[in-house]
């Protein structure tokens, strides 16, 4: 009787995985299970049970028969194993408008500008929003090669209240629900073209600098994060010209 | 009861299981989305009025403060400068324009930054003649080089240096100055004669042989010779060598001037002749010059005149001027040497074979050269031609007459020495090529007989 039970169990397990593997193989042969012009679903669940249930406000898919599921990490990889884990990895970022700052002149020594990104993700462990400049220093007049120095913190890498002395510099700050470490203001300026005194500022780098983050999924409408940029010439005048930079914001699931 | 799977007893199932899981896990990853924005910041710290004001500096406003010196200096509003990395960029040179004229050239160009320029030039690529430097830094450059030779090729190079001392040099540039316009008057017609016919006066002449000869204009007056091609009545215009003037009255003396013209519309000083209807004879020059009157004015001598052939002054002593019979003869007098009151200068060249026959020419004033001059066509025949130069006042009264003798000599054709030299050369050739081999052969034969 015990031998019969053991054989039965072995047989059941074998049938389970042979069948599952065979189904997956068939799915792989098709490459994906559903597609449209721009997207395709690589795979859906292979299991021994489950059903799609719907009501007026909700719908639910359950599954039966999965094992070895869960979230695992290594130095280089993150693994979400199990039924429909991949659904948590979707993320999007809005297209933010360019920033045109008011000109600096012999009577206007500072200028402030801003732009806002909206990040939406259903990732269960949230996201990171990083910013970086394409050049170093960031703000350059390409026709003359002249540039603003990137904002120099008193202690490198430590954000601080805006302060420029005997130089002309370009820096940034941020505010938003998922922004932390950049002060408390919800406005880039303390006055007209005066960098906010209650925000903390730092200089751009060609390496990513974390501007916002969350360990939870965002609301379906996403979360706004505002980038503030500021320039100031103090004691010395920047050479006349047209200075530009490109700031890249990257939202990444974590 | 807790069921525990034993892997060793299920090798196939284990393989299938992990294969299945692997395929599933490959479908997952970290997702990211990005966006970029451009940040624009204009700076207008320069009012571009060309004045380096207190708040402007070379760094903030090079347009107004070019050429103000180094890059480190006190700034406007009492502020101190900051270090700016040294400028290592050489100035670029663009839009080079070269505008040569006859004796000068205008060279202009631009640089992409304020720079100061120096131009070197010369007739060779050593640029040996001179150089010219600018004194201000600028983006726009223009240099005029003067006192150049006409119709000449020059080489030049341009060196520009910016305020940081970075230098750009363009070598091997060249230009050719323009040829001067032809202002040289052609030679006068020669052998001008007036023959009085029954009811007309026949003028004949020989045209100059100049390549750019374009024609003659014959004019006449009743009081005196037309002094230039615009005076008097035009009797003839063309390339001919004779004209019969039938519009003449008996008893009236007619004064004719014949002006030759080149293709550049330069007219000669004029050859003159006069005639009185009713008498068939060549009119001597003396008839048109009134009696010589004692001049109160300072007189000039024959040596004040220049006698020029092929651009070279002819040296002479005494009153004999030796000239080439086959070349034009230009007779010129510096206008500054002409005494006050002298308004007309003419010369008479007599035919040595017929003393009653003479040819008259006027010396025209060339204002651009400041000289009175005339060009006489080649005399052609060898001989001694009596020359009289008459200076007259505005009423055509003769104030001074200067006499001389033109000795016309034919072109050299080698002479006896050259003939002898040619003959000697020919004999040498004959000796070397014919006689010498014969003599050598003959001597060889003699030696052979001597051996035997």
XYZ file of C-alpha atoms in Angstrom:
706
model
C 0.000 0.000 0.000
C 2.856 2.440 0.925
C 4.668 1.556 -2.298
C 1.568 2.161 -4.299
C 1.056 5.539 -2.698
C 4.638 6.543 -3.372
C 4.416 5.531 -7.011
C 1.161 7.371 -7.321
C 2.658 10.546 -5.925
C 5.712 10.248 -8.182
C 3.498 9.715 -11.137
C 1.296 12.693 -10.278
C 4.285 14.994 -9.891
C 5.820 13.768 -13.111
C 2.608 14.289 -14.988
C 2.286 17.718 -13.455
C 5.690 18.972 -14.620
C 5.825 17.123 -17.898
C 2.457 18.542 -18.726
C 3.415 22.001 -17.555
C 6.676 21.940 -19.411
C 4.976 20.709 -22.536
C 2.450 23.520 -22.361
C 5.214 26.072 -21.790
C 7.174 24.641 -24.690
C 4.198 25.092 -26.905
C 3.895 28.637 -25.622
C 7.560 29.325 -26.292
C 7.168 28.004 -29.770
C 4.610 30.744 -30.347
C 7.063 33.258 -28.741
C 4.232 35.102 -26.993
C 0.682 34.440 -26.068
C -0.941 37.685 -27.147
C 0.118 40.764 -29.058
C -0.914 44.061 -30.521
C 0.939 46.429 -32.874
C 3.270 47.761 -30.191
C 3.125 45.244 -27.343
C 3.092 41.588 -26.672
C 2.628 39.365 -23.678
C 5.522 37.032 -23.417
C 3.742 34.516 -21.237
C 0.881 34.078 -18.936
C 0.562 31.627 -16.130
C 1.035 27.935 -16.489
C -0.550 26.114 -13.637
C -2.921 23.394 -12.701
C -5.761 25.639 -11.699
C -7.039 29.161 -11.486
C -9.731 31.309 -12.856
C -10.473 34.872 -13.884
C -13.233 36.329 -11.776
C -14.870 39.675 -12.311
C -17.379 41.922 -10.580
C -18.533 45.452 -11.189
C -15.498 47.050 -9.596
C -12.906 44.329 -9.462
C -11.452 41.499 -11.324
C -9.304 38.753 -9.994
C -7.149 36.040 -11.363
C -6.120 33.275 -9.047
C -3.848 30.386 -9.617
C -3.103 27.001 -8.204
C -0.039 24.836 -8.343
C 2.884 27.309 -8.294
C 5.885 26.691 -6.124
C 9.254 28.405 -5.571
C 7.737 31.846 -5.859
C 8.815 35.102 -4.254
C 11.322 37.996 -4.510
C 15.029 37.287 -4.589
C 18.008 39.566 -5.187
C 21.681 39.246 -5.954
C 24.336 41.831 -6.673
C 23.327 42.162 -10.285
C 19.791 40.867 -10.514
C 16.414 41.038 -8.938
C 14.047 38.094 -9.320
C 10.333 37.979 -9.030
C 9.258 34.381 -9.388
C 5.679 33.286 -9.463
C 2.321 34.049 -10.852
C 2.071 37.452 -12.580
C 4.932 38.932 -10.569
C 6.024 40.899 -13.642
C 2.908 43.026 -13.512
C 4.521 45.092 -10.711
C 7.381 46.330 -12.945
C 5.485 48.774 -15.131
C 6.612 52.398 -14.821
C 6.139 55.565 -16.779
C 7.415 59.146 -16.677
C 5.769 62.187 -18.177
C 7.389 64.436 -20.745
C 8.336 67.582 -18.862
C 8.538 71.000 -20.500
C 11.902 72.645 -21.171
C 13.077 75.380 -18.843
C 13.814 78.863 -20.145
C 15.207 80.993 -17.398
C 15.040 84.746 -17.292
C 18.266 86.317 -18.588
C 21.008 87.367 -16.254
C 22.005 90.968 -16.767
C 24.115 93.558 -15.099
C 21.090 94.316 -12.900
C 19.680 90.783 -12.531
C 22.149 88.464 -10.898
C 20.078 85.345 -10.315
C 17.454 83.353 -12.108
C 15.257 80.404 -11.202
C 13.396 77.892 -13.347
C 11.556 74.634 -12.850
C 9.935 71.678 -14.511
C 7.889 68.771 -13.201
C 7.911 65.082 -13.949
C 5.081 62.743 -13.122
C 6.088 59.193 -12.386
C 3.581 56.358 -12.272
C 4.401 52.817 -11.363
C 2.520 49.820 -10.102
C 5.708 48.289 -8.894
C 5.041 46.966 -5.441
C 8.420 48.165 -4.186
C 8.192 51.592 -5.711
C 10.639 53.545 -7.852
C 13.622 55.892 -7.979
C 13.760 59.143 -9.940
C 17.307 60.127 -10.878
C 18.589 63.198 -12.672
C 21.852 63.883 -14.405
C 23.311 66.384 -16.853
C 24.808 65.417 -20.177
C 27.839 67.662 -19.767
C 30.187 68.718 -17.043
C 29.965 71.524 -16.258
C 26.327 71.410 -17.074
C 25.485 74.905 -18.299
C 27.601 75.766 -21.326
C 27.542 78.297 -24.140
C 28.436 76.011 -26.994
C 29.329 78.892 -29.303
C 31.975 80.322 -26.989
C 32.787 77.399 -24.732
C 32.077 79.553 -21.711
C 30.215 77.846 -18.868
C 28.688 78.276 -15.442
C 30.372 76.312 -12.709
C 28.194 73.577 -11.272
C 26.916 74.630 -7.878
C 29.643 73.991 -5.334
C 28.521 72.790 -1.928
C 30.514 73.731 1.133
C 30.774 70.052 1.882
C 30.855 68.209 -1.399
C 27.761 66.125 -1.922
C 25.849 67.690 0.983
C 22.887 69.727 -0.141
C 22.732 73.190 1.334
C 21.000 76.540 1.269
C 21.673 78.438 -1.917
C 24.813 80.529 -1.651
C 27.109 81.714 -4.427
C 30.106 83.917 -3.794
C 32.627 85.383 -6.234
C 31.499 83.108 -9.002
C 28.686 82.327 -11.394
C 27.121 78.948 -10.708
C 24.272 76.684 -11.735
C 22.559 74.262 -9.370
C 19.326 72.445 -8.658
C 16.901 71.433 -5.956
C 13.551 69.605 -5.899
C 10.294 69.219 -4.120
C 7.373 66.812 -4.283
C 5.623 64.044 -2.349
C 8.358 61.569 -3.088
C 11.210 64.097 -2.775
C 13.242 64.094 0.378
C 16.437 65.751 1.467
C 15.905 68.884 -0.566
C 14.327 71.049 2.100
C 10.799 71.945 2.879
C 9.665 74.521 0.353
C 7.056 73.748 -2.257
C 8.224 76.572 -4.476
C 11.568 76.997 -6.206
C 11.780 80.711 -5.447
C 11.732 82.839 -2.366
C 11.073 85.851 -4.553
C 11.266 86.736 -8.189
C 14.174 84.738 -9.570
C 15.635 84.296 -6.107
C 16.433 80.684 -5.247
C 14.317 79.386 -2.402
C 16.004 79.795 0.946
C 14.228 76.796 2.433
C 15.207 74.406 -0.273
C 18.569 72.691 -0.272
C 20.618 72.861 -3.420
C 23.423 70.982 -5.093
C 25.243 70.817 -8.390
C 24.532 68.560 -11.318
C 26.705 65.660 -12.275
C 26.902 63.455 -15.308
C 26.208 60.606 -12.897
C 22.697 59.969 -11.658
C 21.624 61.831 -8.552
C 18.544 60.569 -6.764
C 15.881 63.241 -6.788
C 12.831 61.294 -5.619
C 12.018 57.813 -4.505
C 9.232 55.642 -3.133
C 9.065 52.099 -1.824
C 5.420 51.781 -2.760
C 3.512 51.876 -5.970
C 2.338 55.315 -6.973
C -1.303 56.138 -7.366
C -2.514 55.359 -10.820
C -2.336 59.108 -11.566
C 1.365 59.088 -10.690
C 3.315 61.379 -8.393
C 4.719 64.794 -9.333
C 8.285 65.730 -8.578
C 9.483 69.226 -9.431
C 13.046 70.027 -10.403
C 14.206 73.534 -9.529
C 17.233 75.019 -11.292
C 18.951 78.260 -10.440
C 21.826 80.435 -11.608
C 23.583 83.300 -9.940
C 26.494 85.542 -10.752
C 28.071 87.085 -7.732
C 30.976 89.503 -7.820
C 31.894 88.422 -11.310
C 29.772 88.620 -14.394
C 29.264 85.644 -16.594
C 30.321 86.271 -20.199
C 27.383 87.256 -22.296
C 25.982 84.372 -24.277
C 23.341 81.685 -24.613
C 23.879 78.884 -22.171
C 22.101 75.579 -22.315
C 22.166 72.149 -20.778
C 20.177 68.957 -21.073
C 18.952 67.263 -17.912
C 17.968 63.621 -18.146
C 15.495 62.224 -15.635
C 15.207 58.487 -15.310
C 12.491 56.729 -13.334
C 13.397 53.188 -12.476
C 11.566 50.527 -10.550
C 13.253 49.215 -7.469
C 2.010 14.330 6.769
C 4.521 16.457 5.214
C 5.678 15.244 1.845
C 9.224 15.816 1.004
C 10.534 15.462 -2.495
C 13.732 13.562 -3.020
C 15.637 14.921 -5.905
C 17.849 11.878 -6.409
C 14.874 9.711 -7.195
C 13.396 12.168 -9.654
C 16.159 13.232 -12.019
C 13.866 13.832 -14.971
C 11.246 15.632 -12.935
C 13.915 17.777 -11.333
C 15.308 18.780 -14.706
C 11.884 19.572 -16.054
C 11.012 21.544 -12.952
C 14.034 23.796 -12.973
C 13.811 24.186 -16.713
C 10.259 25.346 -16.339
C 11.103 27.795 -13.576
C 14.059 29.193 -15.469
C 11.955 29.977 -18.477
C 9.433 31.669 -16.278
C 11.950 33.825 -14.387
C 13.590 35.064 -17.562
C 10.448 36.953 -18.283
C 10.961 39.385 -15.374
C 13.287 42.521 -15.042
C 13.807 46.091 -13.740
C 11.895 48.656 -15.685
C 12.863 52.251 -16.325
C 11.592 55.243 -18.211
C 13.360 58.500 -18.889
C 12.765 61.998 -20.136
C 15.049 64.923 -20.812
C 14.566 68.666 -20.633
C 16.652 71.495 -21.952
C 17.558 74.359 -19.658
C 18.251 77.703 -21.321
C 19.949 80.605 -19.637
C 20.775 83.780 -21.559
C 23.307 86.198 -20.166
C 23.302 89.794 -21.301
C 26.061 91.442 -19.366
C 27.314 93.447 -22.356
C 25.538 96.430 -23.823
C 27.601 96.243 -27.038
C 28.069 99.970 -27.352
C 31.769 99.755 -28.124
C 32.684 101.321 -24.789
C 34.209 99.259 -22.026
C 32.190 100.531 -19.138
C 32.780 100.100 -15.430
C 30.702 96.988 -15.086
C 32.078 95.393 -18.236
C 35.276 93.464 -18.620
C 37.070 91.545 -21.287
C 35.538 88.326 -19.983
C 31.960 89.449 -19.578
C 31.916 91.786 -22.552
C 34.670 91.160 -25.098
C 32.657 93.045 -27.697
C 33.220 96.273 -25.794
C 36.442 95.481 -24.027
C 38.618 93.880 -26.706
C 42.223 94.835 -26.560
C 42.075 95.878 -22.950
C 44.897 93.636 -21.904
C 45.090 90.431 -19.949
C 42.251 88.267 -18.781
C 42.853 88.825 -15.085
C 41.876 92.225 -13.930
C 39.614 94.045 -11.615
C 36.018 93.830 -12.710
C 33.128 96.202 -12.601
C 31.441 97.199 -9.397
C 34.736 96.880 -7.562
C 34.772 93.135 -7.783
C 37.714 90.858 -8.209
C 38.358 88.562 -11.132
C 38.228 84.811 -11.099
C 40.611 82.459 -12.791
C 39.669 81.552 -16.308
C 41.513 78.708 -17.999
C 44.046 79.996 -20.536
C 42.828 80.477 -24.086
C 44.688 78.010 -26.281
C 42.548 78.498 -29.361
C 44.164 80.078 -32.413
C 42.143 82.774 -34.126
C 40.503 81.678 -37.344
C 40.848 83.773 -40.498
C 37.856 84.070 -42.783
C 36.570 86.049 -45.756
C 39.901 87.104 -47.185
C 39.400 89.765 -49.849
C 42.177 91.143 -52.067
C 41.550 94.251 -54.144
C 44.630 95.241 -56.121
C 44.907 98.535 -57.948
C 47.773 99.920 -60.004
C 50.131 100.839 -57.196
C 48.393 99.518 -54.104
C 46.297 96.704 -52.739
C 43.547 96.551 -50.157
C 43.478 93.318 -48.142
C 40.654 92.636 -45.749
C 39.487 89.661 -43.715
C 37.771 88.739 -40.486
C 38.786 86.680 -37.504
C 36.543 84.653 -35.247
C 37.861 86.467 -32.200
C 39.485 89.784 -31.509
C 42.994 89.695 -32.887
C 45.765 91.966 -34.036
C 47.289 91.391 -37.450
C 50.554 91.834 -39.270
C 50.992 91.544 -43.028
C 54.351 90.852 -44.679
C 54.894 91.211 -48.407
C 57.509 91.125 -51.122
C 58.245 90.095 -54.681
C 59.252 86.621 -53.490
C 57.954 84.231 -50.884
C 60.562 85.622 -48.502
C 58.199 88.603 -48.089
C 61.314 90.732 -48.110
C 59.907 94.152 -48.859
C 58.124 95.264 -45.716
C 55.437 94.524 -43.165
C 52.509 96.400 -41.762
C 50.969 95.938 -38.321
C 47.605 96.796 -36.892
C 47.452 98.693 -33.642
C 44.073 97.574 -32.303
C 42.518 94.214 -31.601
C 39.524 93.623 -33.785
C 37.522 90.963 -35.584
C 37.454 92.994 -38.792
C 40.759 93.673 -40.475
C 41.762 95.800 -43.466
C 45.238 96.765 -44.546
C 46.231 98.888 -47.524
C 49.683 98.401 -48.979
C 50.836 101.301 -51.135
C 53.752 102.262 -53.378
C 53.692 98.982 -55.248
C 54.891 98.466 -58.787
C 52.243 98.268 -61.452
C 51.629 94.994 -63.278
C 53.676 93.112 -60.691
C 53.114 89.940 -58.714
C 53.546 90.169 -54.973
C 53.514 87.510 -52.302
C 52.228 88.144 -48.822
C 51.397 86.405 -45.595
C 49.040 87.296 -42.785
C 49.741 86.723 -39.136
C 47.005 87.281 -36.553
C 47.390 86.959 -32.807
C 44.635 86.985 -30.239
C 44.839 88.636 -26.843
C 46.257 85.465 -25.359
C 49.053 85.367 -27.888
C 47.708 82.485 -29.935
C 48.854 83.045 -33.504
C 47.525 81.951 -36.886
C 49.525 82.488 -40.059
C 48.491 82.152 -43.686
C 51.421 82.008 -46.076
C 51.873 81.947 -49.826
C 49.171 84.440 -50.653
C 49.627 86.445 -53.799
C 48.196 89.265 -55.858
C 49.078 91.089 -59.068
C 48.842 94.845 -59.281
C 46.902 96.249 -62.179
C 48.462 97.618 -65.340
C 48.392 101.393 -65.576
C 46.063 102.880 -68.160
C 47.579 103.820 -71.468
C 48.090 107.565 -71.312
C 50.983 107.663 -73.713
C 50.245 109.830 -76.710
C 50.949 108.248 -80.061
C 53.521 109.608 -82.451
C 52.505 112.365 -84.793
C 51.975 111.733 -88.415
C 55.059 112.312 -90.546
C 55.784 113.871 -93.856
C 52.789 116.171 -93.560
C 52.524 118.335 -96.657
C 50.047 120.872 -98.000
C 49.706 121.237 -101.718
C 47.655 124.101 -103.075
C 45.535 123.054 -105.979
C 43.308 125.173 -108.225
C 40.315 125.371 -105.904
C 41.376 123.307 -102.937
C 44.191 122.387 -100.644
C 45.458 118.812 -100.630
C 46.945 117.481 -97.422
C 49.024 114.305 -97.414
C 50.817 112.532 -94.583
C 52.113 109.227 -93.369
C 50.444 107.585 -90.416
C 52.527 106.328 -87.470
C 53.200 102.617 -87.389
C 52.121 102.116 -83.812
C 50.189 98.897 -83.159
C 47.440 100.740 -81.361
C 47.088 103.432 -84.009
C 43.390 104.109 -84.488
C 43.207 107.039 -86.895
C 43.792 110.734 -87.380
C 41.775 113.857 -86.939
C 42.532 116.804 -89.214
C 41.373 120.198 -88.041
C 41.864 123.709 -89.392
C 41.643 127.318 -88.339
C 42.212 130.601 -90.096
C 44.259 132.389 -87.421
C 46.563 129.794 -85.995
C 47.057 126.073 -85.776
C 44.501 124.224 -83.705
C 46.353 123.512 -80.460
C 44.505 120.341 -79.618
C 42.133 117.944 -81.282
C 39.114 119.827 -79.941
C 40.032 123.148 -81.485
C 39.089 124.239 -84.979
C 36.932 122.682 -87.606
C 37.270 118.993 -88.263
C 38.270 118.423 -91.853
C 38.834 114.711 -91.729
C 38.627 111.816 -89.341
C 39.782 108.351 -90.252
C 42.742 106.168 -91.050
C 43.507 107.703 -94.438
C 46.654 109.544 -95.444
C 45.253 112.375 -97.544
C 42.399 114.836 -97.620
C 41.451 117.447 -100.146
C 39.946 120.485 -98.448
C 37.621 122.178 -100.878
C 36.034 124.507 -98.375
C 38.646 127.150 -98.837
C 38.646 130.761 -99.913
C 41.202 132.462 -101.963
C 43.477 134.807 -100.118
C 42.879 133.146 -96.757
C 45.642 131.202 -95.078
C 44.478 127.989 -93.493
C 46.285 126.408 -90.579
C 45.930 122.639 -90.331
C 46.738 120.327 -87.441
C 46.760 116.565 -87.810
C 46.336 114.611 -84.587
C 46.928 110.906 -84.580
C 44.930 108.834 -82.134
C 45.463 105.431 -80.495
C 42.886 102.904 -79.366
C 42.925 104.350 -75.858
C 41.802 107.682 -77.292
C 45.103 109.376 -76.648
C 45.813 112.084 -79.193
C 49.217 113.195 -80.355
C 50.413 116.770 -79.840
C 49.716 117.490 -83.493
C 51.631 117.967 -86.721
C 51.057 121.297 -88.432
C 51.018 122.746 -91.854
C 49.414 125.808 -93.446
C 48.563 126.826 -96.968
C 47.282 129.800 -98.887
C 45.029 129.118 -101.809
C 46.431 130.278 -105.065
C 49.990 129.314 -104.619
C 51.165 125.818 -105.205
C 53.996 125.529 -102.819
C 54.948 124.059 -99.474
C 54.508 126.730 -96.841
C 57.661 127.369 -94.864
C 57.381 127.441 -91.137
C 58.645 130.958 -90.787
C 55.523 132.345 -92.312
C 53.437 131.516 -89.309
C 55.767 132.796 -86.660
C 55.919 136.498 -86.322
C 59.132 138.321 -86.084
C 61.224 137.409 -83.149
C 60.980 140.009 -80.420
C 63.458 140.518 -77.628
C 62.247 138.480 -74.672
C 62.151 140.089 -71.305
C 61.663 136.719 -69.788
C 64.185 134.214 -68.665
C 65.223 132.100 -71.580
C 65.625 128.381 -71.681
C 68.258 126.393 -73.536
C 68.337 123.276 -75.659
C 69.546 121.327 -72.651
C 66.279 121.948 -70.885
C 64.665 119.623 -73.410
C 64.750 115.879 -73.211
C 65.162 113.876 -76.386
C 63.908 110.393 -75.745
C 63.885 107.215 -77.789
C 62.583 103.888 -76.466
C 62.205 105.398 -73.022
C 65.864 106.443 -72.783
C 67.119 109.973 -72.758
C 69.637 110.770 -75.453
C 72.818 112.427 -74.213
C 74.162 115.129 -76.391
C 76.720 117.900 -76.356
C 76.551 121.095 -78.289
C 73.556 121.376 -80.544
C 73.748 118.008 -82.307
C 71.388 115.324 -81.165
C 72.093 111.904 -82.563
C 69.011 109.721 -82.910
C 67.978 106.382 -84.407
C 66.274 106.880 -87.757
C 63.915 103.939 -87.201
C 62.502 104.939 -83.829
C 60.012 107.475 -82.583
C 61.569 110.591 -81.112
C 59.908 112.136 -78.088
C 60.838 115.719 -77.303
C 59.838 116.776 -73.822
C 60.159 119.892 -71.711
C 59.399 120.127 -68.020
C 56.521 122.573 -67.680
C 58.191 124.102 -64.629
C 61.062 125.242 -66.811
C 58.821 127.070 -69.199
C 59.121 130.821 -68.605
C 56.038 132.709 -67.619
C 54.229 134.049 -70.607
C 55.104 131.163 -72.916
C 51.910 129.575 -74.125
C 52.927 127.751 -77.270
C 55.918 125.625 -78.060
C 56.431 124.259 -81.551
C 59.307 122.807 -83.437
C 60.257 122.845 -87.076
C 62.207 120.073 -88.683
C 63.637 120.964 -92.064
C 64.280 118.587 -94.912
C 68.018 118.665 -95.547
C 67.487 117.719 -99.181
C 64.972 120.530 -99.732
C 65.758 123.524 -97.492
C 62.445 125.151 -98.370
C 60.533 122.177 -97.044
C 59.905 121.789 -93.324
C 57.657 119.885 -90.944
C 56.040 121.525 -87.986
C 54.949 119.948 -84.705
C 53.412 121.379 -81.578
C 54.418 120.405 -78.066
C 51.259 119.664 -76.190
C 50.938 120.119 -72.442
C 50.492 116.804 -70.629
C 49.024 117.973 -67.377
C 49.283 114.576 -65.692
C 53.027 114.511 -66.350
C 53.642 118.206 -66.048
C 55.483 118.352 -69.354
C 55.164 119.729 -72.837
C 55.923 116.996 -75.286
C 55.568 115.753 -78.818
C 56.379 112.488 -80.488
C 57.862 112.553 -83.955
C 57.502 109.469 -86.079
C 60.680 107.770 -87.294
C 62.556 110.016 -89.696
C 63.607 106.907 -91.627
C 66.275 108.567 -93.742
C 69.764 109.185 -92.465
C 70.908 112.789 -92.480
C 71.219 115.988 -90.546
C 67.917 117.735 -90.029
C 67.951 121.371 -88.893
C 65.695 121.781 -85.878
C 64.162 124.996 -84.599
C 62.160 125.197 -81.418
C 59.893 128.185 -81.135
C 58.433 129.555 -77.937
C 55.559 131.956 -78.419
C 53.187 133.868 -76.195
C 49.450 133.665 -76.221
C 49.289 136.025 -79.180
C 51.566 133.684 -81.068
C 54.376 136.133 -80.956
C 57.693 134.407 -80.989
C 59.665 135.045 -77.838
C 62.553 132.662 -78.309
C 63.956 130.388 -80.988
C 66.305 127.553 -80.168
C 68.273 125.977 -82.971
C 69.720 122.518 -83.100
C 70.488 119.685 -85.484
C 68.987 116.258 -85.463
C 71.420 113.673 -86.796
C 69.486 110.648 -87.917
C 71.448 107.400 -88.016
C 70.268 104.091 -89.428
C 70.173 101.018 -87.201
C 73.439 99.168 -86.817
C 73.748 96.099 -88.965
C 76.985 94.624 -87.673
C 79.659 96.370 -89.754
C 82.932 95.016 -91.116
C 83.970 93.407 -87.870
C 80.810 91.357 -87.713
C 81.174 90.269 -91.357
C 84.764 89.272 -90.733
C 83.778 87.408 -87.620
C 81.070 85.539 -89.441
C 83.451 84.685 -92.261
C 86.067 83.409 -89.807
C 83.480 81.303 -88.090
C 82.408 79.748 -91.340
C 86.006 78.943 -92.281
C 86.533 77.320 -88.880
C 83.565 75.075 -89.470
C 84.847 74.106 -92.902
C 88.310 73.401 -91.533
C 87.102 71.311 -88.595
C 84.617 69.222 -90.492
C 86.346 68.767 -93.853
C 89.957 69.874 -93.994
C 91.061 68.479 -90.650
C 89.944 64.890 -91.390
C 91.590 65.090 -94.826
C 94.878 66.291 -93.377
C 94.797 63.600 -90.725
C 94.195 60.945 -93.361
C 96.974 62.309 -95.506
C 99.433 62.298 -92.569
C 98.443 58.734 -91.770
C 99.217 57.616 -95.282
C 102.636 59.309 -95.123
C 103.419 57.511 -91.875
C 102.460 54.191 -93.421
C 104.809 54.737 -96.347
C 107.532 55.782 -93.923
C 107.225 52.471 -92.073
C 107.784 50.519 -95.170
